[in-house]
Structure formats: C-alpha cells, structure tokens
Amino acid sequence: ADYQPFAFIDPSTHEIIGFDIDIVTEIAKRLNRTIEIKDIPFAALIFELFSHKIDMVAAGISPTPLRAESVLFSQEYIEPDPFVIISKKNNPINNAEGLTHKKIAVNTGYTAEAYLAQRKDIELIRLSCPADAIMALKSNIADAFVCARTVAQTIMQQLNFYDEYNSSIIPDTGDGYAIALNKDNATLKNEIDQTLKHMKADGTIQQLKTKWGIL
C-alpha cells in the first residue's frame, strides 16, 4: 500500500487507507459483505487473483487488453488519469519528446511503465513504488519520474515540490481505474458494476474524489 491517495499506510494508525479503500468499503457495505484488506505488491496482484488467493483487486489498476485476458474488470470508477512527467526545474522535461535519451523512473507493473516501454530511446529505471522513484529523482539517478496525474499531484503537494520540481502532463495518455476480479466471478462483477453505477448516480464517488483530492 504505497500508492497515495488510492491506498497507503496511515502513519498515525498504521492502517491502510485511501480512495480505493473507501470505494471497496462502501461497495461491501451496500452488498452486505465483509472485507479483508490484504497488502500485496502491485506486480503480484494479478497472479494472486488468478490463484484464488484474493477475490478482487482495488489498487489503482487500469483495465488493459493484456490484463483482460486473465481477469474480469468492473466498470471504471475513475476516468482516464493522464501521465505526468516530474523533473527538476533546473533540468526540466516538459513533454514526451524531452524524455528521449533520458533515464526515466517508473513503477513496475503500472501503465506508465507499459506506455514508456514501447520507446527504445528511453532508459527505464523500474522501481517498486513512488517513494523509490522520488528518491531516484532526488539523487539524480533518474532524470524524471513518470506516473499518473493523481499520484503526481499528491507528491507535489505533500513534499512541497513546487519550488524545485516541474510537472508536465503528457496529452492523450493514461487509463481509467477499475476493480479486477477472477474470470469465474462474473456474478460478483455484476453486483459491483450495479453498485458502482448507483454510487456514481448518488454522488458518493464524487464525494470520495473530493475527500482525497482527486480531480
């Protein structure tokens, strides 16, 4: 749980909190179910789901054709979240072309990694979490960190990066977020889809987005 504001550890209570946690908690409440939150590395989530060790994934995960070959996805509860380039102001990278021949930090398993992996003119530094990527950027191991806008916004605000760091959106990028389920769990998927539909209609999702500062 290192993907703020979607799922992260509350330093005061040591509990996992965030937008995704609130989403699944509300879904469980409306479906009269109980839930157990498991903290699993992002790269292992699909395998854990496929192996029936967990029932669903709510971790800022984007539906992709490759992932859809293995799992079911609910309807999206977050619209496409574009990728953002975070770089130092004394050496800014303002667009996708500026990434050429640079060392770029990305988080393993996230769609920003898949997006940039298509380019052969970039040296990717694959790291497990945003905190590691920020450390690589601070220590000049990486020239930039590319991540979803919501994550970039949280980083910039919490670490007061605005004086030293630059952030630039890469247009026409990003994916929405959905809940992933096992292929044989179509009934639960349909229940979740209906619940998400109602949560959108009654304003619950918008309230949670506002709570967690999601655009």
PDB file of C-alpha atoms in Angstrom:
ATOM      1  CA  ALA A   1       0.000   0.000   0.000  1.00  0.00           C
ATOM      2  CA  ASP A   2       2.250   2.730  -1.308  1.00  0.00           C
ATOM      3  CA  TYR A   3       0.114   4.419  -3.958  1.00  0.00           C
ATOM      4  CA  GLN A   4      -1.192   7.594  -2.383  1.00  0.00           C
ATOM      5  CA  PRO A   5      -4.002   8.743  -2.442  1.00  0.00           C
ATOM      6  CA  PHE A   6      -5.505   5.417  -3.592  1.00  0.00           C
ATOM      7  CA  ALA A   7      -4.060   3.049  -0.983  1.00  0.00           C
ATOM      8  CA  PHE A   8      -1.366   3.840   1.568  1.00  0.00           C
ATOM      9  CA  ILE A   9      -0.410   3.401   5.211  1.00  0.00           C
ATOM     10  CA  ASP A  10      -1.717   5.974   7.684  1.00  0.00           C
ATOM     11  CA  PRO A  11       1.428   6.882   9.671  1.00  0.00           C
ATOM     12  CA  SER A  12      -0.572   7.535  12.850  1.00  0.00           C
ATOM     13  CA  THR A  13      -2.716   4.379  12.894  1.00  0.00           C
ATOM     14  CA  HIS A  14      -0.652   2.099  10.597  1.00  0.00           C
ATOM     15  CA  GLU A  15      -3.900   1.157   8.857  1.00  0.00           C
ATOM     16  CA  ILE A  16      -4.328   1.025   5.085  1.00  0.00           C
ATOM     17  CA  ILE A  17      -6.428   3.970   3.954  1.00  0.00           C
ATOM     18  CA  GLY A  18      -7.171   5.811   0.714  1.00  0.00           C
ATOM     19  CA  PHE A  19      -9.668   6.356  -2.066  1.00  0.00           C
ATOM     20  CA  ASP A  20      -9.695   2.723  -3.215  1.00  0.00           C
ATOM     21  CA  ILE A  21     -10.160   1.530   0.358  1.00  0.00           C
ATOM     22  CA  ASP A  22     -13.170   3.817   0.753  1.00  0.00           C
ATOM     23  CA  ILE A  23     -14.582   2.579  -2.564  1.00  0.00           C
ATOM     24  CA  VAL A  24     -14.423  -1.120  -1.647  1.00  0.00           C
ATOM     25  CA  THR A  25     -15.623  -0.445   1.892  1.00  0.00           C
ATOM     26  CA  GLU A  26     -18.713   1.290   0.540  1.00  0.00           C
ATOM     27  CA  ILE A  27     -19.311  -1.475  -2.008  1.00  0.00           C
ATOM     28  CA  ALA A  28     -19.099  -4.100   0.742  1.00  0.00           C
ATOM     29  CA  LYS A  29     -21.497  -2.122   2.914  1.00  0.00           C
ATOM     30  CA  ARG A  30     -24.073  -1.863   0.137  1.00  0.00           C
ATOM     31  CA  LEU A  31     -23.732  -5.557  -0.745  1.00  0.00           C
ATOM     32  CA  ASN A  32     -23.890  -6.574   2.919  1.00  0.00           C
ATOM     33  CA  ARG A  33     -20.458  -8.215   2.719  1.00  0.00           C
ATOM     34  CA  THR A  34     -17.422  -8.125   4.960  1.00  0.00           C
ATOM     35  CA  ILE A  35     -13.976  -7.491   3.520  1.00  0.00           C
ATOM     36  CA  GLU A  36     -10.401  -8.227   4.480  1.00  0.00           C
ATOM     37  CA  ILE A  37      -7.780  -5.863   3.088  1.00  0.00           C
ATOM     38  CA  LYS A  38      -4.506  -7.529   2.060  1.00  0.00           C
ATOM     39  CA  ASP A  39      -1.313  -5.602   1.366  1.00  0.00           C
ATOM     40  CA  ILE A  40       0.321  -7.231  -1.671  1.00  0.00           C
ATOM     41  CA  PRO A  41       3.000  -5.903  -4.061  1.00  0.00           C
ATOM     42  CA  PHE A  42       1.346  -4.455  -7.164  1.00  0.00           C
ATOM     43  CA  ALA A  43       3.260  -6.709  -9.559  1.00  0.00           C
ATOM     44  CA  ALA A  44       1.847  -9.795  -7.788  1.00  0.00           C
ATOM     45  CA  LEU A  45      -1.810  -8.764  -7.723  1.00  0.00           C
ATOM     46  CA  ILE A  46      -2.975 -10.417 -10.944  1.00  0.00           C
ATOM     47  CA  PHE A  47      -1.231 -13.671 -10.044  1.00  0.00           C
ATOM     48  CA  GLU A  48      -2.786 -13.663  -6.559  1.00  0.00           C
ATOM     49  CA  LEU A  49      -6.198 -13.085  -8.129  1.00  0.00           C
ATOM     50  CA  PHE A  50      -5.659 -15.789 -10.736  1.00  0.00           C
ATOM     51  CA  SER A  51      -4.594 -18.190  -7.974  1.00  0.00           C
ATOM     52  CA  HIS A  52      -7.794 -17.506  -5.987  1.00  0.00           C
ATOM     53  CA  LYS A  53      -5.817 -16.167  -3.037  1.00  0.00           C
ATOM     54  CA  ILE A  54      -7.813 -12.946  -3.233  1.00  0.00           C
ATOM     55  CA  ASP A  55     -11.276 -12.180  -4.637  1.00  0.00           C
ATOM     56  CA  MET A  56     -10.788  -8.695  -6.016  1.00  0.00           C
ATOM     57  CA  VAL A  57      -8.180  -6.021  -6.631  1.00  0.00           C
ATOM     58  CA  ALA A  58      -8.777  -2.334  -5.949  1.00  0.00           C
ATOM     59  CA  ALA A  59      -5.353  -0.735  -6.241  1.00  0.00           C
ATOM     60  CA  GLY A  60      -5.370   1.953  -8.899  1.00  0.00           C
ATOM     61  CA  ILE A  61      -5.388  -0.796 -11.515  1.00  0.00           C
ATOM     62  CA  SER A  62      -6.196   0.057 -15.124  1.00  0.00           C
ATOM     63  CA  PRO A  63      -8.047  -2.280 -17.489  1.00  0.00           C
ATOM     64  CA  THR A  64      -5.776  -3.248 -20.374  1.00  0.00           C
ATOM     65  CA  PRO A  65      -6.272  -5.839 -23.138  1.00  0.00           C
ATOM     66  CA  LEU A  66      -3.401  -7.922 -21.757  1.00  0.00           C
ATOM     67  CA  ARG A  67      -4.786  -7.948 -18.217  1.00  0.00           C
ATOM     68  CA  ALA A  68      -8.293  -8.633 -19.534  1.00  0.00           C
ATOM     69  CA  GLU A  69      -7.031 -11.948 -20.907  1.00  0.00           C
ATOM     70  CA  SER A  70      -6.595 -13.151 -17.314  1.00  0.00           C
ATOM     71  CA  VAL A  71      -9.148 -11.281 -15.209  1.00  0.00           C
ATOM     72  CA  LEU A  72     -12.523  -9.546 -15.304  1.00  0.00           C
ATOM     73  CA  PHE A  73     -12.791  -5.795 -14.811  1.00  0.00           C
ATOM     74  CA  SER A  74     -15.657  -3.837 -13.330  1.00  0.00           C
ATOM     75  CA  GLN A  75     -16.815  -0.640 -14.928  1.00  0.00           C
ATOM     76  CA  GLU A  76     -14.298   2.166 -14.384  1.00  0.00           C
ATOM     77  CA  TYR A  77     -14.789   4.316 -11.291  1.00  0.00           C
ATOM     78  CA  ILE A  78     -12.057   6.805 -12.221  1.00  0.00           C
ATOM     79  CA  GLU A  79     -11.845   8.403 -15.643  1.00  0.00           C
ATOM     80  CA  PRO A  80      -8.535   8.277 -17.550  1.00  0.00           C
ATOM     81  CA  ASP A  81      -5.743   9.677 -15.379  1.00  0.00           C
ATOM     82  CA  PRO A  82      -3.101  11.150 -17.719  1.00  0.00           C
ATOM     83  CA  PHE A  83       0.607  10.565 -17.208  1.00  0.00           C
ATOM     84  CA  VAL A  84       2.736  13.347 -15.763  1.00  0.00           C
ATOM     85  CA  ILE A  85       6.473  13.973 -16.027  1.00  0.00           C
ATOM     86  CA  ILE A  86       8.060  15.118 -12.756  1.00  0.00           C
ATOM     87  CA  SER A  87      11.538  16.601 -13.278  1.00  0.00           C
ATOM     88  CA  LYS A  88      13.826  19.117 -11.614  1.00  0.00           C
ATOM     89  CA  LYS A  89      13.275  22.755 -12.505  1.00  0.00           C
ATOM     90  CA  ASN A  90      16.975  23.221 -13.204  1.00  0.00           C
ATOM     91  CA  ASN A  91      16.733  20.464 -15.832  1.00  0.00           C
ATOM     92  CA  PRO A  92      13.056  20.385 -16.835  1.00  0.00           C
ATOM     93  CA  ILE A  93      11.447  17.886 -19.176  1.00  0.00           C
ATOM     94  CA  ASN A  94       8.232  19.413 -20.448  1.00  0.00           C
ATOM     95  CA  ASN A  95       6.939  16.886 -22.978  1.00  0.00           C
ATOM     96  CA  ALA A  96       7.229  13.303 -24.181  1.00  0.00           C
ATOM     97  CA  GLU A  97       9.870  14.272 -26.754  1.00  0.00           C
ATOM     98  CA  GLY A  98      12.053  15.577 -23.940  1.00  0.00           C
ATOM     99  CA  LEU A  99      12.301  12.080 -22.469  1.00  0.00           C
ATOM    100  CA  THR A 100      14.499  10.961 -25.365  1.00  0.00           C
ATOM    101  CA  HIS A 101      17.870   9.540 -24.249  1.00  0.00           C
ATOM    102  CA  LYS A 102      16.999  10.206 -20.597  1.00  0.00           C
ATOM    103  CA  LYS A 103      16.823   7.934 -17.550  1.00  0.00           C
ATOM    104  CA  ILE A 104      13.179   7.741 -16.544  1.00  0.00           C
ATOM    105  CA  ALA A 105      11.866   6.232 -13.307  1.00  0.00           C
ATOM    106  CA  VAL A 106       8.596   4.299 -13.482  1.00  0.00           C
ATOM    107  CA  ASN A 107       6.791   1.941 -11.126  1.00  0.00           C
ATOM    108  CA  THR A 108       6.844  -1.724 -12.075  1.00  0.00           C
ATOM    109  CA  GLY A 109       3.501  -3.049 -13.284  1.00  0.00           C
ATOM    110  CA  TYR A 110       1.795   0.308 -13.750  1.00  0.00           C
ATOM    111  CA  THR A 111       0.575   1.509 -17.122  1.00  0.00           C
ATOM    112  CA  ALA A 112       3.150   4.304 -17.306  1.00  0.00           C
ATOM    113  CA  GLU A 113       5.801   1.577 -17.470  1.00  0.00           C
ATOM    114  CA  ALA A 114       3.976  -0.200 -20.305  1.00  0.00           C
ATOM    115  CA  TYR A 115       3.491   3.102 -22.148  1.00  0.00           C
ATOM    116  CA  LEU A 116       7.167   4.087 -21.999  1.00  0.00           C
ATOM    117  CA  ALA A 117       8.472   0.556 -22.573  1.00  0.00           C
ATOM    118  CA  GLN A 118       7.352   0.908 -26.192  1.00  0.00           C
ATOM    119  CA  ARG A 119      10.055   3.515 -26.731  1.00  0.00           C
ATOM    120  CA  LYS A 120      13.576   2.319 -27.422  1.00  0.00           C
ATOM    121  CA  ASP A 121      15.117   5.766 -26.966  1.00  0.00           C
ATOM    122  CA  ILE A 122      14.487   5.859 -23.188  1.00  0.00           C
ATOM    123  CA  GLU A 123      16.365   4.130 -20.376  1.00  0.00           C
ATOM    124  CA  LEU A 124      13.711   2.967 -17.920  1.00  0.00           C
ATOM    125  CA  ILE A 125      14.516   2.636 -14.236  1.00  0.00           C
ATOM    126  CA  ARG A 126      11.863   0.270 -12.896  1.00  0.00           C
ATOM    127  CA  LEU A 127      11.132   0.733  -9.199  1.00  0.00           C
ATOM    128  CA  SER A 128       8.557  -0.790  -6.890  1.00  0.00           C
ATOM    129  CA  CYS A 129       6.839   2.316  -5.533  1.00  0.00           C
ATOM    130  CA  PRO A 130       6.552   6.113  -5.958  1.00  0.00           C
ATOM    131  CA  ALA A 131       8.743   6.743  -2.897  1.00  0.00           C
ATOM    132  CA  ASP A 132      11.630   4.863  -4.538  1.00  0.00           C
ATOM    133  CA  ALA A 133      11.109   6.771  -7.779  1.00  0.00           C
ATOM    134  CA  ILE A 134      11.185  10.116  -5.983  1.00  0.00           C
ATOM    135  CA  MET A 135      14.410   9.090  -4.226  1.00  0.00           C
ATOM    136  CA  ALA A 136      15.933   8.205  -7.599  1.00  0.00           C
ATOM    137  CA  LEU A 137      14.930  11.605  -8.930  1.00  0.00           C
ATOM    138  CA  LYS A 138      16.277  13.445  -5.885  1.00  0.00           C
ATOM    139  CA  SER A 139      19.616  11.644  -6.052  1.00  0.00           C
ATOM    140  CA  ASN A 140      19.974  12.241  -9.818  1.00  0.00           C
ATOM    141  CA  ILE A 141      19.806   8.529 -10.617  1.00  0.00           C
ATOM    142  CA  ALA A 142      16.781   9.387 -12.777  1.00  0.00           C
ATOM    143  CA  ASP A 143      16.170  12.476 -14.903  1.00  0.00           C
ATOM    144  CA  ALA A 144      12.411  12.251 -14.404  1.00  0.00           C
ATOM    145  CA  PHE A 145       9.623  10.212 -12.862  1.00  0.00           C
ATOM    146  CA  VAL A 146       6.536   9.430 -14.961  1.00  0.00           C
ATOM    147  CA  CYS A 147       3.338   8.493 -13.129  1.00  0.00           C
ATOM    148  CA  ALA A 148      -0.409   9.142 -13.097  1.00  0.00           C
ATOM    149  CA  ARG A 149      -1.502  12.757 -12.580  1.00  0.00           C
ATOM    150  CA  THR A 150      -3.339  11.996  -9.326  1.00  0.00           C
ATOM    151  CA  VAL A 151      -0.209  10.457  -7.820  1.00  0.00           C
ATOM    152  CA  ALA A 152       1.972  13.309  -9.123  1.00  0.00           C
ATOM    153  CA  GLN A 153      -0.389  15.876  -7.624  1.00  0.00           C
ATOM    154  CA  THR A 154      -0.220  14.203  -4.209  1.00  0.00           C
ATOM    155  CA  ILE A 155       3.573  14.031  -4.343  1.00  0.00           C
ATOM    156  CA  MET A 156       3.940  17.660  -5.366  1.00  0.00           C
ATOM    157  CA  GLN A 157       1.622  18.859  -2.591  1.00  0.00           C
ATOM    158  CA  GLN A 158       2.875  16.682   0.255  1.00  0.00           C
ATOM    159  CA  LEU A 159       6.583  17.105  -0.396  1.00  0.00           C
ATOM    160  CA  ASN A 160       6.240  20.783  -1.327  1.00  0.00           C
ATOM    161  CA  PHE A 161       7.952  20.086  -4.620  1.00  0.00           C
ATOM    162  CA  TYR A 162       6.684  23.170  -6.432  1.00  0.00           C
ATOM    163  CA  ASP A 163       9.814  25.257  -5.777  1.00  0.00           C
ATOM    164  CA  GLU A 164      12.318  22.690  -7.047  1.00  0.00           C
ATOM    165  CA  TYR A 165      10.372  20.379  -9.340  1.00  0.00           C
ATOM    166  CA  ASN A 166       8.409  20.727 -12.534  1.00  0.00           C
ATOM    167  CA  SER A 167       5.356  18.663 -13.590  1.00  0.00           C
ATOM    168  CA  SER A 168       4.047  18.365 -17.142  1.00  0.00           C
ATOM    169  CA  ILE A 169       1.090  16.348 -18.433  1.00  0.00           C
ATOM    170  CA  ILE A 170       1.634  14.047 -21.414  1.00  0.00           C
ATOM    171  CA  PRO A 171      -1.501  14.640 -23.535  1.00  0.00           C
ATOM    172  CA  ASP A 172      -3.710  11.752 -24.680  1.00  0.00           C
ATOM    173  CA  THR A 173      -2.294   9.284 -22.167  1.00  0.00           C
ATOM    174  CA  GLY A 174      -3.496   7.420 -19.111  1.00  0.00           C
ATOM    175  CA  ASP A 175      -6.165   4.897 -18.301  1.00  0.00           C
ATOM    176  CA  GLY A 176      -9.147   4.730 -16.010  1.00  0.00           C
ATOM    177  CA  TYR A 177      -9.183   2.622 -12.857  1.00  0.00           C
ATOM    178  CA  ALA A 178     -11.431  -0.363 -12.190  1.00  0.00           C
ATOM    179  CA  ILE A 179     -11.795  -3.326  -9.859  1.00  0.00           C
ATOM    180  CA  ALA A 180     -10.268  -6.592 -11.083  1.00  0.00           C
ATOM    181  CA  LEU A 181     -11.857  -9.970 -10.348  1.00  0.00           C
ATOM    182  CA  ASN A 182     -11.286 -13.602 -11.203  1.00  0.00           C
ATOM    183  CA  LYS A 183     -12.697 -14.788 -14.531  1.00  0.00           C
ATOM    184  CA  ASP A 184     -15.107 -17.178 -12.811  1.00  0.00           C
ATOM    185  CA  ASN A 185     -16.566 -14.445 -10.597  1.00  0.00           C
ATOM    186  CA  ALA A 186     -18.962 -12.861 -13.093  1.00  0.00           C
ATOM    187  CA  THR A 187     -21.774 -12.705 -10.529  1.00  0.00           C
ATOM    188  CA  LEU A 188     -19.730 -10.570  -8.162  1.00  0.00           C
ATOM    189  CA  LYS A 189     -18.590  -8.398 -11.071  1.00  0.00           C
ATOM    190  CA  ASN A 190     -22.212  -7.694 -11.998  1.00  0.00           C
ATOM    191  CA  GLU A 191     -23.053  -6.850  -8.381  1.00  0.00           C
ATOM    192  CA  ILE A 192     -20.090  -4.479  -8.187  1.00  0.00           C
ATOM    193  CA  ASP A 193     -20.971  -2.859 -11.526  1.00  0.00           C
ATOM    194  CA  GLN A 194     -24.504  -2.130 -10.323  1.00  0.00           C
ATOM    195  CA  THR A 195     -23.203  -0.780  -7.021  1.00  0.00           C
ATOM    196  CA  LEU A 196     -20.663   1.481  -8.730  1.00  0.00           C
ATOM    197  CA  LYS A 197     -23.418   2.722 -11.041  1.00  0.00           C
ATOM    198  CA  HIS A 198     -25.519   3.706  -8.019  1.00  0.00           C
ATOM    199  CA  MET A 199     -22.515   5.256  -6.265  1.00  0.00           C
ATOM    200  CA  LYS A 200     -21.899   7.440  -9.301  1.00  0.00           C
ATOM    201  CA  ALA A 201     -25.560   8.400  -9.566  1.00  0.00           C
ATOM    202  CA  ASP A 202     -25.967   9.377  -5.909  1.00  0.00           C
ATOM    203  CA  GLY A 203     -22.735  11.382  -5.799  1.00  0.00           C
ATOM    204  CA  THR A 204     -20.801   9.041  -3.481  1.00  0.00           C
ATOM    205  CA  ILE A 205     -17.856   8.605  -5.837  1.00  0.00           C
ATOM    206  CA  GLN A 206     -17.594  12.342  -6.386  1.00  0.00           C
ATOM    207  CA  GLN A 207     -17.644  12.906  -2.624  1.00  0.00           C
ATOM    208  CA  LEU A 208     -14.797  10.432  -2.184  1.00  0.00           C
ATOM    209  CA  LYS A 209     -12.832  12.035  -5.012  1.00  0.00           C
ATOM    210  CA  THR A 210     -13.206  15.396  -3.298  1.00  0.00           C
ATOM    211  CA  LYS A 211     -12.183  13.887   0.054  1.00  0.00           C
ATOM    212  CA  TRP A 212      -8.935  12.520  -1.404  1.00  0.00           C
ATOM    213  CA  GLY A 213      -8.179  15.456  -3.692  1.00  0.00           C
ATOM    214  CA  ILE A 214      -8.725  13.566  -6.947  1.00  0.00           C
ATOM    215  CA  LEU A 215      -9.518  15.709  -9.991  1.00  0.00           C
TER     216      LEU A 215
END
